[in-house]
Coordinates of C-alpha atoms in Angstrom, one line a residue:
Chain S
X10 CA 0.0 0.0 0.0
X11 CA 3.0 2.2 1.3
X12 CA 4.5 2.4 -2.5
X13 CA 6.9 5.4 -3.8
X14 CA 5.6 6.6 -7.2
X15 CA 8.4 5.6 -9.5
X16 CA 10.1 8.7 -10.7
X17 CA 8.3 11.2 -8.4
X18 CA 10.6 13.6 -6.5
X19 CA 8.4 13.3 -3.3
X20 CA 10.2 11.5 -1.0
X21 CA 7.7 10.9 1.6
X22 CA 7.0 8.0 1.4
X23 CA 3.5 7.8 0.6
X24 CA 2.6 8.0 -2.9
X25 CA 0.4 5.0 -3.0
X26 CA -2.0 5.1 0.0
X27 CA -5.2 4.7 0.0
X28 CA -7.0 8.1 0.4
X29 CA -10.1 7.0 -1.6
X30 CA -13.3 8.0 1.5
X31 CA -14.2 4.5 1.3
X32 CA -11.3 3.1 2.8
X33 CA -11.8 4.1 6.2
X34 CA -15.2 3.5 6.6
X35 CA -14.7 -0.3 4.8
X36 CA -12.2 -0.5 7.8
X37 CA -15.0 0.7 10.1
X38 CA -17.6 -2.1 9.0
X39 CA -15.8 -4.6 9.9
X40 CA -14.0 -3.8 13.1
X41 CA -14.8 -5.8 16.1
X42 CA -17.0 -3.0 17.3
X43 CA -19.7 -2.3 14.5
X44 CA -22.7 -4.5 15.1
X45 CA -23.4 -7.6 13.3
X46 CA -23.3 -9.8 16.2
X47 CA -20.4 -11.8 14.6
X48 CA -18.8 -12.8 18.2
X49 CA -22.2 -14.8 18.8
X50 CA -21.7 -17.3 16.5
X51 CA -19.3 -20.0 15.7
X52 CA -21.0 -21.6 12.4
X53 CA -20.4 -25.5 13.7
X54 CA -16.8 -25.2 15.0
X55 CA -18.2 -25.1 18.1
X56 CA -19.0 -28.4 18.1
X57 CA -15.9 -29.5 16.8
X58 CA -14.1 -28.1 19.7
X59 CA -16.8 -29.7 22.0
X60 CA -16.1 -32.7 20.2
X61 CA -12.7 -32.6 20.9
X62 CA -11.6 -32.4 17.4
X63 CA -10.2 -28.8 16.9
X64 CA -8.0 -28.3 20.4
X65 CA -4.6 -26.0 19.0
X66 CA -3.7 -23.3 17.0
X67 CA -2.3 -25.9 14.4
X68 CA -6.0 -27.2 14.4
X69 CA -7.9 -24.2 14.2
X70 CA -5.7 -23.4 11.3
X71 CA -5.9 -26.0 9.2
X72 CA -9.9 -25.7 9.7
X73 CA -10.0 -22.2 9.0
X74 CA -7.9 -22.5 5.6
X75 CA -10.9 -25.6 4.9
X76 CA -13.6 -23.0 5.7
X77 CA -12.1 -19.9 3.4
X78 CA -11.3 -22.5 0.5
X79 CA -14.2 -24.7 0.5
X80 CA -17.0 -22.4 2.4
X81 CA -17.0 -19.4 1.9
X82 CA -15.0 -18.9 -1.3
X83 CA -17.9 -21.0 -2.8
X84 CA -20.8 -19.8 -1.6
X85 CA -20.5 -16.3 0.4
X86 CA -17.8 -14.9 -1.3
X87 CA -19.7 -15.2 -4.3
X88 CA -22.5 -13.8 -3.2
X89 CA -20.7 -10.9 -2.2
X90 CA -19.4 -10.2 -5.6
X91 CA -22.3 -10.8 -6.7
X92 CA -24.4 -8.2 -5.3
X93 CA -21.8 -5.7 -5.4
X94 CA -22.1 -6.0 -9.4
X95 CA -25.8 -6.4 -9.1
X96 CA -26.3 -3.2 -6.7
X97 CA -23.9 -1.1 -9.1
X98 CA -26.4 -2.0 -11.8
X99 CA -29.5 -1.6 -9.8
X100 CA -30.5 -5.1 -10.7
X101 CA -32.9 -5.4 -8.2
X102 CA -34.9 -8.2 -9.2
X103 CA -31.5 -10.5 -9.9
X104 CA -30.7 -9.0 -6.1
X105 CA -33.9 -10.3 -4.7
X106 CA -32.9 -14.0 -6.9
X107 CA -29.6 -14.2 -5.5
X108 CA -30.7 -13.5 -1.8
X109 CA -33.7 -16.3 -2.3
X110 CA -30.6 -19.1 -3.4
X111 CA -28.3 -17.2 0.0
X112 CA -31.3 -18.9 2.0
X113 CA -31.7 -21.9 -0.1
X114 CA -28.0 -22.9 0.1
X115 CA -27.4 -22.8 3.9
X116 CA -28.5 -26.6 4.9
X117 CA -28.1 -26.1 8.4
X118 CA -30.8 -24.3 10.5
X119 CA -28.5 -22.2 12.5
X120 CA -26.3 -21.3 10.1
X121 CA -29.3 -20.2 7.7
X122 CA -30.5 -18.0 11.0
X123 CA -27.0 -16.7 11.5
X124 CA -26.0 -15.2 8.5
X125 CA -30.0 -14.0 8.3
X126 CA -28.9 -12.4 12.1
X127 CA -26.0 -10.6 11.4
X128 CA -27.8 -9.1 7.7
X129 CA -30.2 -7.5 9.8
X130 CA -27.8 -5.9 12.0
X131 CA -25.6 -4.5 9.7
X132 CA -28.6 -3.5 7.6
X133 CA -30.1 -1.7 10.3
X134 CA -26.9 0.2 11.5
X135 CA -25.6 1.1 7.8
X136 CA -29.4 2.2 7.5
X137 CA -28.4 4.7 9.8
X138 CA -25.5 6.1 7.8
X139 CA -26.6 6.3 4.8
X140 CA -29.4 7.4 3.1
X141 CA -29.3 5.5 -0.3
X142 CA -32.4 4.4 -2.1
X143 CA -31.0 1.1 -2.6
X144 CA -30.6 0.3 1.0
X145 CA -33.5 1.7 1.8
X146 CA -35.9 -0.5 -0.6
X147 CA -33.7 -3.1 0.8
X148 CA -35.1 -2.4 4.3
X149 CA -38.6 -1.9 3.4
X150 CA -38.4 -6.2 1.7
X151 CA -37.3 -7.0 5.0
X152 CA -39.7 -5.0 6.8
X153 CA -41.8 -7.0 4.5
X154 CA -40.4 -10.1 5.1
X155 CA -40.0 -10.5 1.2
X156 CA -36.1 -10.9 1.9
X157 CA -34.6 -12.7 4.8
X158 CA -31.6 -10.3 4.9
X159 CA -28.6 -12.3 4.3
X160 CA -25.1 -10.5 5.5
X161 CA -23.2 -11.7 2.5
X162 CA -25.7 -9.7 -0.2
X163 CA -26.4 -6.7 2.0
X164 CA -22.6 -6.5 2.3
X165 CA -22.3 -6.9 -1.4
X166 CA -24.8 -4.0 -1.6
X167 CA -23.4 -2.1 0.6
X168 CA -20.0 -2.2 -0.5
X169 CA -20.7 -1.3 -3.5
X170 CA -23.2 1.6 -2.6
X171 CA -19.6 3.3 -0.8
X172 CA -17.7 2.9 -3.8
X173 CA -15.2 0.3 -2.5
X174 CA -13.1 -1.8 -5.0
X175 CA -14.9 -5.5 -5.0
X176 CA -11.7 -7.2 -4.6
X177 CA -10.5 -5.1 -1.7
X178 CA -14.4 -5.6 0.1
X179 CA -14.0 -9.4 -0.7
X180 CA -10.7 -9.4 0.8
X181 CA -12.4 -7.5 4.1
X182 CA -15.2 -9.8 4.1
X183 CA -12.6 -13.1 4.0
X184 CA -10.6 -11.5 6.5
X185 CA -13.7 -10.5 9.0
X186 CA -14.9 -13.8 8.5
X187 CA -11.9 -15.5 9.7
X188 CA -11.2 -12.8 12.7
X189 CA -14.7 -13.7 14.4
X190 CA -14.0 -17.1 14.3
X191 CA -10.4 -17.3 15.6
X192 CA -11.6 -14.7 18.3
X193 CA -14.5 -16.7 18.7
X194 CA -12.2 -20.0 19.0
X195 CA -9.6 -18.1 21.7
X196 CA -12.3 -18.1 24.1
X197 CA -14.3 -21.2 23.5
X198 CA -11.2 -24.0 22.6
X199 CA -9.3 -22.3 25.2
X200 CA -6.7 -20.8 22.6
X201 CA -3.8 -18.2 24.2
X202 CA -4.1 -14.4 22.5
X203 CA -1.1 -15.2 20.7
X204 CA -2.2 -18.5 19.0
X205 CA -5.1 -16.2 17.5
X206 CA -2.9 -13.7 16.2
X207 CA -0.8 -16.4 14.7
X208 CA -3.3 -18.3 13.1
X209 CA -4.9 -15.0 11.6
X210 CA -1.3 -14.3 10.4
X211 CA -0.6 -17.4 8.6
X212 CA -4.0 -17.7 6.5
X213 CA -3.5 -14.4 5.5
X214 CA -1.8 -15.6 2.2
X215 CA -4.9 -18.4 2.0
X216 CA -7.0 -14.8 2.4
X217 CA -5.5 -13.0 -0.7
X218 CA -5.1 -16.1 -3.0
X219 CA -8.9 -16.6 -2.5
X220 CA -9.8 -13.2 -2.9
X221 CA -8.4 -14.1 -6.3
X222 CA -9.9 -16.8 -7.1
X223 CA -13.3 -15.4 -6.0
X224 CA -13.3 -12.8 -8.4
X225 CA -13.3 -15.7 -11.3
X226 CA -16.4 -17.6 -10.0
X227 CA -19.8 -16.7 -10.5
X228 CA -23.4 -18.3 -9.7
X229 CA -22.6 -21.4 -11.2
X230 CA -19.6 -22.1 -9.0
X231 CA -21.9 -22.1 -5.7
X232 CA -20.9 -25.1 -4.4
X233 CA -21.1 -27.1 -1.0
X234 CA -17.7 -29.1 -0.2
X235 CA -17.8 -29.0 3.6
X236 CA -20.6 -31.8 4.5
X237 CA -19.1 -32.7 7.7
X238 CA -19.2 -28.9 8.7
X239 CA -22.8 -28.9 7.5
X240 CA -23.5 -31.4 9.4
X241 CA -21.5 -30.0 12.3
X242 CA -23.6 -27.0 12.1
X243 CA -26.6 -28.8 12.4
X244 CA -25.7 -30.8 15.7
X245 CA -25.0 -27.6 17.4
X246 CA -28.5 -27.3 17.9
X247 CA -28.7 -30.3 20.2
X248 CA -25.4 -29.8 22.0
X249 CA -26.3 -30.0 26.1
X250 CA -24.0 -26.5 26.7
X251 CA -23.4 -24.2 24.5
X252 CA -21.3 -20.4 24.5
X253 CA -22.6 -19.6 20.6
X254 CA -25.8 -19.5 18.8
X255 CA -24.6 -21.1 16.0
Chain X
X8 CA -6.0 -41.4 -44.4
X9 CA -6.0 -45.3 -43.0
X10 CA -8.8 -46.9 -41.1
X11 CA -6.8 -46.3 -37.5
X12 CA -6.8 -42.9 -37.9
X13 CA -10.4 -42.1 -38.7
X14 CA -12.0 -40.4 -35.7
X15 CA -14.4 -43.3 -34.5
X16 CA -17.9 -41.0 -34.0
X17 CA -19.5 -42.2 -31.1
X18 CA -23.5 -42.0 -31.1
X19 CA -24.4 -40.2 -28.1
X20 CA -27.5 -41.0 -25.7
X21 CA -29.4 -38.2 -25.2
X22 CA -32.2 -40.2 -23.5
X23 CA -35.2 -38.3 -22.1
X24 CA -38.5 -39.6 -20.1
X25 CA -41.0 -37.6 -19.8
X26 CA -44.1 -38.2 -17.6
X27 CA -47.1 -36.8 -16.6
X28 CA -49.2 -37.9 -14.2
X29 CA -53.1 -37.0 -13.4
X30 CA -55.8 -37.9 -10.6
X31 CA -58.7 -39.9 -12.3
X32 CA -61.4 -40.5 -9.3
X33 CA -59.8 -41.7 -6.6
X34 CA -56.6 -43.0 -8.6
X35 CA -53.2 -42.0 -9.9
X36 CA -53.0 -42.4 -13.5
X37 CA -50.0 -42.2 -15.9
X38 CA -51.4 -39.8 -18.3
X39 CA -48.6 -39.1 -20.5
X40 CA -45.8 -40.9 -21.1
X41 CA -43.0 -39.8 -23.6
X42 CA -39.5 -42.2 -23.7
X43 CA -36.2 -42.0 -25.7
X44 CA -33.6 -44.6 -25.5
X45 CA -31.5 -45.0 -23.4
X46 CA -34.2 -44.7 -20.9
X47 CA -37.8 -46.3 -19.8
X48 CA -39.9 -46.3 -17.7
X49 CA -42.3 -49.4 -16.6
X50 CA -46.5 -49.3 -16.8
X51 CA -48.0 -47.7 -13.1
X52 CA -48.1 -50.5 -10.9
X53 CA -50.4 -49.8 -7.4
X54 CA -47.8 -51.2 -5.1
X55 CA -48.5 -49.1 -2.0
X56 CA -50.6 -51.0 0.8
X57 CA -51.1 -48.1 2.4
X58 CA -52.3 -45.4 -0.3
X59 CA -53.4 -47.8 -3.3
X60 CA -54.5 -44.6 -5.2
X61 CA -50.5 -44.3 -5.7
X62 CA -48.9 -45.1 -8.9
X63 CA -45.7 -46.6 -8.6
X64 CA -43.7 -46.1 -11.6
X65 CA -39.9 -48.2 -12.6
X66 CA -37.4 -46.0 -14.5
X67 CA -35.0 -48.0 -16.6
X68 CA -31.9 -46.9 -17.8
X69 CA -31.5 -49.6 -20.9
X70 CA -27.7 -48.6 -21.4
X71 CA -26.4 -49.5 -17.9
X72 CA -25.0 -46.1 -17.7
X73 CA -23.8 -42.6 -18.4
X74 CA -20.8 -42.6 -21.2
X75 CA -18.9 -39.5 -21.6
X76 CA -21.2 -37.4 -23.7
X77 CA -24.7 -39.1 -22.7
X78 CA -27.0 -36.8 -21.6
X79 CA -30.2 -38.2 -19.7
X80 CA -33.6 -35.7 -19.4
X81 CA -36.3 -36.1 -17.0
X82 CA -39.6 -34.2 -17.0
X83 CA -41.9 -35.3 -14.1
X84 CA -45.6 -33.3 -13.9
X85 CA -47.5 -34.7 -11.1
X86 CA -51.2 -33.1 -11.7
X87 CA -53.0 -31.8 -8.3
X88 CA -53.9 -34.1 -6.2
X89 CA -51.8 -37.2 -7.7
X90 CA -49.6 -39.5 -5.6
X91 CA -46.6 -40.8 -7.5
X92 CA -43.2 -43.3 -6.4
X93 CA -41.1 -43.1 -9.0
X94 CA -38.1 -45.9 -8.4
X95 CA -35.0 -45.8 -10.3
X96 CA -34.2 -49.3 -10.9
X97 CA -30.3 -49.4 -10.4
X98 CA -27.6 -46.9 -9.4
X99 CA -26.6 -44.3 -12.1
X100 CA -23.4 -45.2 -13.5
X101 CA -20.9 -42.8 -14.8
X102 CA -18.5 -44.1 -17.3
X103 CA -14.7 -43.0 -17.9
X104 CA -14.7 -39.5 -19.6
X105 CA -12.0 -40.8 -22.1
X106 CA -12.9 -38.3 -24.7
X107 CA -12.8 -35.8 -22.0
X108 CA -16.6 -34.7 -22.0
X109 CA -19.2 -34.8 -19.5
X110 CA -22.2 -37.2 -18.9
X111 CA -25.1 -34.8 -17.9
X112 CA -28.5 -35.7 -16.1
X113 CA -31.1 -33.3 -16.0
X114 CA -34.1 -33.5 -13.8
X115 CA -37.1 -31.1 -13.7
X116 CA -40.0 -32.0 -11.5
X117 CA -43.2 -30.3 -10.9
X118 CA -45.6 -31.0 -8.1
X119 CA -49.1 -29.6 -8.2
X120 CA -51.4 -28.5 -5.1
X121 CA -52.5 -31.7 -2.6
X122 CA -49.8 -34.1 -5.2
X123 CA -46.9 -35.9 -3.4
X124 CA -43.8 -37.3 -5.2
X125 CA -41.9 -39.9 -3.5
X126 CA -38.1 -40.6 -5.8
X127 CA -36.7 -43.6 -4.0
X128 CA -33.1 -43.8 -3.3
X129 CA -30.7 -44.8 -5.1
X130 CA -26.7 -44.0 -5.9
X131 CA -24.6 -42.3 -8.2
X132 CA -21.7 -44.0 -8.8
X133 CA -19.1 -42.1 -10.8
X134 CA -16.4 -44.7 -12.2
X135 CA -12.5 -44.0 -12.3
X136 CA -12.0 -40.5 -14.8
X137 CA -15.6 -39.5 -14.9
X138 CA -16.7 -36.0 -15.4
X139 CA -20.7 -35.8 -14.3
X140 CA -22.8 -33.0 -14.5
X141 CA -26.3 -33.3 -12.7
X142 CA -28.9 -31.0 -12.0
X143 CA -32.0 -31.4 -10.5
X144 CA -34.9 -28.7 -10.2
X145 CA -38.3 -29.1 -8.4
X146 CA -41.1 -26.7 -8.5
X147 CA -43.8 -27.4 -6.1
X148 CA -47.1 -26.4 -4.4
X149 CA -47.2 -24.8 -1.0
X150 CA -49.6 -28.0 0.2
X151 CA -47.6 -30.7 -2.2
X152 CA -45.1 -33.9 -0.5
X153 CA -41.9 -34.4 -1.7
X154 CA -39.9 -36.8 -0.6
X155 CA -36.3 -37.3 -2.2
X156 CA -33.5 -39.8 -1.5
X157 CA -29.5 -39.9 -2.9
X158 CA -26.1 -41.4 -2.1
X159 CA -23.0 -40.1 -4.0
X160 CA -20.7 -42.7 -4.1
X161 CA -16.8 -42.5 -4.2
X162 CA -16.5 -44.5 -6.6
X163 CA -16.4 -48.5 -7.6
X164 CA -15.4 -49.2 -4.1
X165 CA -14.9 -53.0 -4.4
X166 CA -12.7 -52.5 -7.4
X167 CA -10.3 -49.9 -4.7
X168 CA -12.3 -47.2 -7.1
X169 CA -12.3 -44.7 -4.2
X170 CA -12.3 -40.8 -4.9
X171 CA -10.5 -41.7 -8.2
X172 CA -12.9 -39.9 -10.7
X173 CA -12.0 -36.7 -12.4
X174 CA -15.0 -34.5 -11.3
X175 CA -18.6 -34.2 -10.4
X176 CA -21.2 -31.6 -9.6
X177 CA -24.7 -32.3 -9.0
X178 CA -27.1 -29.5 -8.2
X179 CA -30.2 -30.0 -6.2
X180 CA -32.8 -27.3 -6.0
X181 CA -36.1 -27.0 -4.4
X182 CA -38.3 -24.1 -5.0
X183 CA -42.1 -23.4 -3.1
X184 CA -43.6 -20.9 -5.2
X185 CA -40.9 -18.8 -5.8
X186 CA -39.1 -19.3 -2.5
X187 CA -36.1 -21.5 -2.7
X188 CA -36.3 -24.4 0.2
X189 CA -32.8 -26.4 -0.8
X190 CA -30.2 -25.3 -3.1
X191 CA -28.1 -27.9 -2.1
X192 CA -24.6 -27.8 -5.1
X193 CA -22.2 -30.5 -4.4
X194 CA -18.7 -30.2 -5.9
X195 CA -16.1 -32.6 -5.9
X196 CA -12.6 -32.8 -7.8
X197 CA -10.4 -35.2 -5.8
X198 CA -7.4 -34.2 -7.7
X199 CA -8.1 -30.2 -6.6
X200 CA -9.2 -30.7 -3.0
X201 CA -8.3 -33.0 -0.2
X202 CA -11.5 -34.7 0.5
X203 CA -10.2 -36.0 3.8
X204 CA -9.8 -32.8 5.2
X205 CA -11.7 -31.8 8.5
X206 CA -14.8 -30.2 7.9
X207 CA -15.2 -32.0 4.2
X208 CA -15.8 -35.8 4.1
X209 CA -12.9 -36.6 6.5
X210 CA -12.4 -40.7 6.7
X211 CA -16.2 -40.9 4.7
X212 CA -16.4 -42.6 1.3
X213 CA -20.3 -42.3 0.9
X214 CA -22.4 -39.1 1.4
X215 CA -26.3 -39.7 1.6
X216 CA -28.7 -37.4 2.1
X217 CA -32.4 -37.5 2.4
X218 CA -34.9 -34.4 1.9
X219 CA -38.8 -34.5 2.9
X220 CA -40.7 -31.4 2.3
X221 CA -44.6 -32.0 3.7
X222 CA -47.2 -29.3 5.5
X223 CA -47.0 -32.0 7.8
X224 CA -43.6 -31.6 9.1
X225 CA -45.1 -29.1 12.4
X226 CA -45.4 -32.2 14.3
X227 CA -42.3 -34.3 13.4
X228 CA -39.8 -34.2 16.6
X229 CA -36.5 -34.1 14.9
X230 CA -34.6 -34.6 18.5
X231 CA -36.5 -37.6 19.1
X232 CA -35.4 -39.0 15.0
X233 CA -32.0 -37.5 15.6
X234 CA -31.8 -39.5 18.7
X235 CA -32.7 -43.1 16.8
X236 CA -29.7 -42.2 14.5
X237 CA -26.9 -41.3 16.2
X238 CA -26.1 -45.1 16.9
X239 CA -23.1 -45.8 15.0
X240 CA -19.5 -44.0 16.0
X241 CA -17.9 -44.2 12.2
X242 CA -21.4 -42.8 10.6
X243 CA -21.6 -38.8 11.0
X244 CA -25.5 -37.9 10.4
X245 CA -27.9 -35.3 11.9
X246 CA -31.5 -34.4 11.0
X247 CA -32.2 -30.8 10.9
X248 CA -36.0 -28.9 10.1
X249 CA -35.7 -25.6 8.0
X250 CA -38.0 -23.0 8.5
X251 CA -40.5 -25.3 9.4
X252 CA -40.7 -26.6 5.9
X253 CA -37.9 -29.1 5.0
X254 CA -36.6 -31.8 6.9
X255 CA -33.0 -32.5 6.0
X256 CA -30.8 -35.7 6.9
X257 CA -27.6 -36.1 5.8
X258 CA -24.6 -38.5 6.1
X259 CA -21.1 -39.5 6.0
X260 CA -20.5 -42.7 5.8
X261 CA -17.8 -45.5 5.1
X262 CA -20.2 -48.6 4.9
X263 CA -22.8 -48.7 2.3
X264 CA -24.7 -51.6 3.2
X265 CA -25.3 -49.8 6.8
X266 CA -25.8 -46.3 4.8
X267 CA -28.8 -48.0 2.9
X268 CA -30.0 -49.7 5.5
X269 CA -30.0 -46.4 7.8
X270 CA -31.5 -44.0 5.0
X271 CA -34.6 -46.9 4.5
X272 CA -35.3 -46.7 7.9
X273 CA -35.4 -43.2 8.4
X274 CA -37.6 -42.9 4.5
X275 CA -40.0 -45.2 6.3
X276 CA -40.2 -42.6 9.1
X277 CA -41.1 -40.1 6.7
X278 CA -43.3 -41.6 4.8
X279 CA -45.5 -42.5 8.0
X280 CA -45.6 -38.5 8.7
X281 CA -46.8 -37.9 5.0
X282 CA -49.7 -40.3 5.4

């Protein structure tokens, strides 16, 4: 990001940062502290750690290179990109397609109610920033319970609506994805502060590289690969104790 | 140019069965019924004890199985108010993909208002090199049954056939009147992705999953069904009910014998809730 302009006699350094408005406030949507509720749920991995399955950092990083290879870069990350082109376009009706097959695709009940859960949030507190028709007649189908509010196309929406590049968003999205559940993961496994930070640092790469790929794919490359998280996910509901809602 | 080096043309199989089925009185009758080679489909037979106004109907699939390029189309139009069990007779085998295309399967089903559609399962089973394409779309009324079985296989297992195939994809959707119940897209290229990772299949050869879609589904107790499966440690399964509209079990497996014998006894479950 921090790259000198070849041939410019400015020598401070800074000729390639990121100044475009956006940037901060992409920052801002996914810090710990903006609402989607994204420390409540674990998406399954809960009961792997219940299970006894996923007890170190090495664990918890091979699982989270699984989920951003073969879960999320196959069904959310698409989305994302998805709406982002779709909202840009003001494709509504496509939107409105794309959400119903976001529902469709999530075969476990929690997960289905979790990523409808953390939509809402975001949609109501970006609701509050911004005034954009686009968000707003997304609010009203929800008010109407013609949409279920799926984070991964309000995102896309939203992302675009602030102007952000796709691939940096998708990049965010990835990264925000994996941050809630390693933080999640410190405090439920339990994991030491530092095996988090580690394990965030090393799929970093995996982050990027499927950032990449992502931006190839479209609706026909929704795919499901992770059965035994699906089915994970869907145990969770009977667990006897549990610290996340999904 | 010499005999060896002519291209040898294959015919392809671009099979297609198409039926419609209708109430007549108190019976389920096989109204329509359109069939190109390689694939059939037997007379209705009333086989059902329990509902005798069901027509129970044998697909046959005359060439044994998919060869690369074969494409198989199914149109299925249940009428309102007709009860249909359509049984495949064998597994669906997917030949080597020598020539490098794909053997496709389409299925489109539509259910009308009060109908019920029960596909019995069966598996695919996609040999060394294959490269299978299926999709599978269902359009059905608010008040219709559906009940759906399928195992995807790893492969000839008792030839050491496991995971050796080149790639399949089969896409299962399920749409209520515009609303979309199951979009349920299953990818797997063994030589891309490590299968036996956590989270994927793990140490699982055979994935089975059964979906039942019924009004009646408010008084199923899915912890008291998840309870009766959960009884062997090297199975992974759990039954889950989405939005009060689709009951969804699904499996990982190793044995297939035990697999089949589980996913029977849980259809039978089922089909005691849709009666």
């Amino acid at each position: 990001m921090y790259n000198l302009i070849e041939g410019s006699k400015n020598h401070s350094n800074i000729g390639g940062t990121n100044t475009d408005s956006w940037f901060l406030h992409l920052i801002q949507i996914h810090d710990s502290a903006f609402p989607t509720g994204s420390f409540a749920h674990s998406f399954g991995i809960e009961t792997y750690i219940q299970e006894d399955i996923l007890r170190d950092e090495n664990d918890l990083t091979k699982f989270l290179d699984m989920y951003i290879r073969y879960n999320l870069a196959s069904a959310d990350a698409i989305f994302v990109k998805k709406a982002y082109y779709l909202a840009q376009q003001q494709d509504k009706a496509s939107l409105i397609h794309i959400e119903n097959i976001c529902h469709g695709i999530k075969l476990s009940p929690e997960t289905r109610k979790a990523s409808a859960m953390m939509g809402r949030q975001f949609l109501h507190t970006v609701r509050s920033l911004n005034d954009n028709e686009l968000i707003k007649l997304w609010y009203e189908k929800l008010k109407n319970k013609e949409i279920k509010g799926h984070y991964s196309i309000v995102y896309g929406i939203y992302a675009a609506i602030i102007g952000a590049d796709v691939k940096m968003a998708l990049e965010m999205f990835l990264y925000s994805s994996v941050t809630a559940l390693v933080q999640n993961a410190v405090r439920a496994v339990p994991l030491g502060q530092m095996s988090g930070v580690k394990a965030v640092f090393t799929l970093l790469p995996v982050i990027q590289e499927t950032a990449r790929q992502v931006m190839t794919l479209n609706l026909d490359d929704l795919d499901n690969n992770s059965i035994a998280l699906e089915i994970a996910s869907m145990k969770h509901e009977f667990l006897h104790s549990r610290l996340f809602i999904s | 140019m010499s005999w060896q080096q002519i291209p040898i043309k294959r015919l392809q199989h671009d099979g297609c069965l198409y039926l419609k089925f209708a109430k007549r009185e108190n019976k389920t009758i096989l109204a329509q019924c359109y069939q190109a080679p390689p694939l059939r489909a037997s007379r209705a037979l009333y086989l059902n004890s329990a509902d005798p106004s069901e027509a129970t109907v044998y697909m046959v699939e005359t060439s044994g199985g998919l060869v690369a390029g074969d494409q198989n189309n199914f149109e299925i139009d249940i009428e309102e108010g007709a009860n249909v069990c359509l049984i495949p007779q064998s597994a669906t085998k997917i030949y080597p993909a020598f020539n490098g295309e794909w053997s496709t399967q389409c299925i489109n089903i539509s259910i009308g208002s009060k109908a019920s559609l029960a596909w019995k399962t069966e598996a695919l089973i996609p040999f060394r090199k294959a490269k299978y394409r299926g999709e599978t779309v269902v359009h059905m009324a608010r008040d219709a049954s559906f009940l759906w079985g399928e195992i995807l296989s790893p492969g000839r297992e008792k030839r050491g056939e496991i995971f050796e195939y080149s790639n399949v994809k089969s896409n299962f959707q399920v749409w209520m009147e515009g609303e979309c119940l199951i979009y349920d897209s299953l990818l797997f290229s063994p030589d891309h992705m490590d299968l036996g990772q956590s989270g994927m299949l793990e140490e699982h050869l055979y994935i089975g999953s059964i979906w039942f879609v019924t009004p009646a589904l408010q008084n199923m107790n899915i912890r008291k069904l998840n309870e009766g499966l959960q009884q062997f440690c090297d199975m992974k399964v759990c039954a889950s009910i989405l939005d009060g509209k689709v009951a969804n079990v699904r499996w990982l497996a190793s044995d297939l014998v035990l697999l089949k014998k589980e996913m029977n006894n849980t259809w039978n479950k089922f089909i005691s809730y849709k009666d």
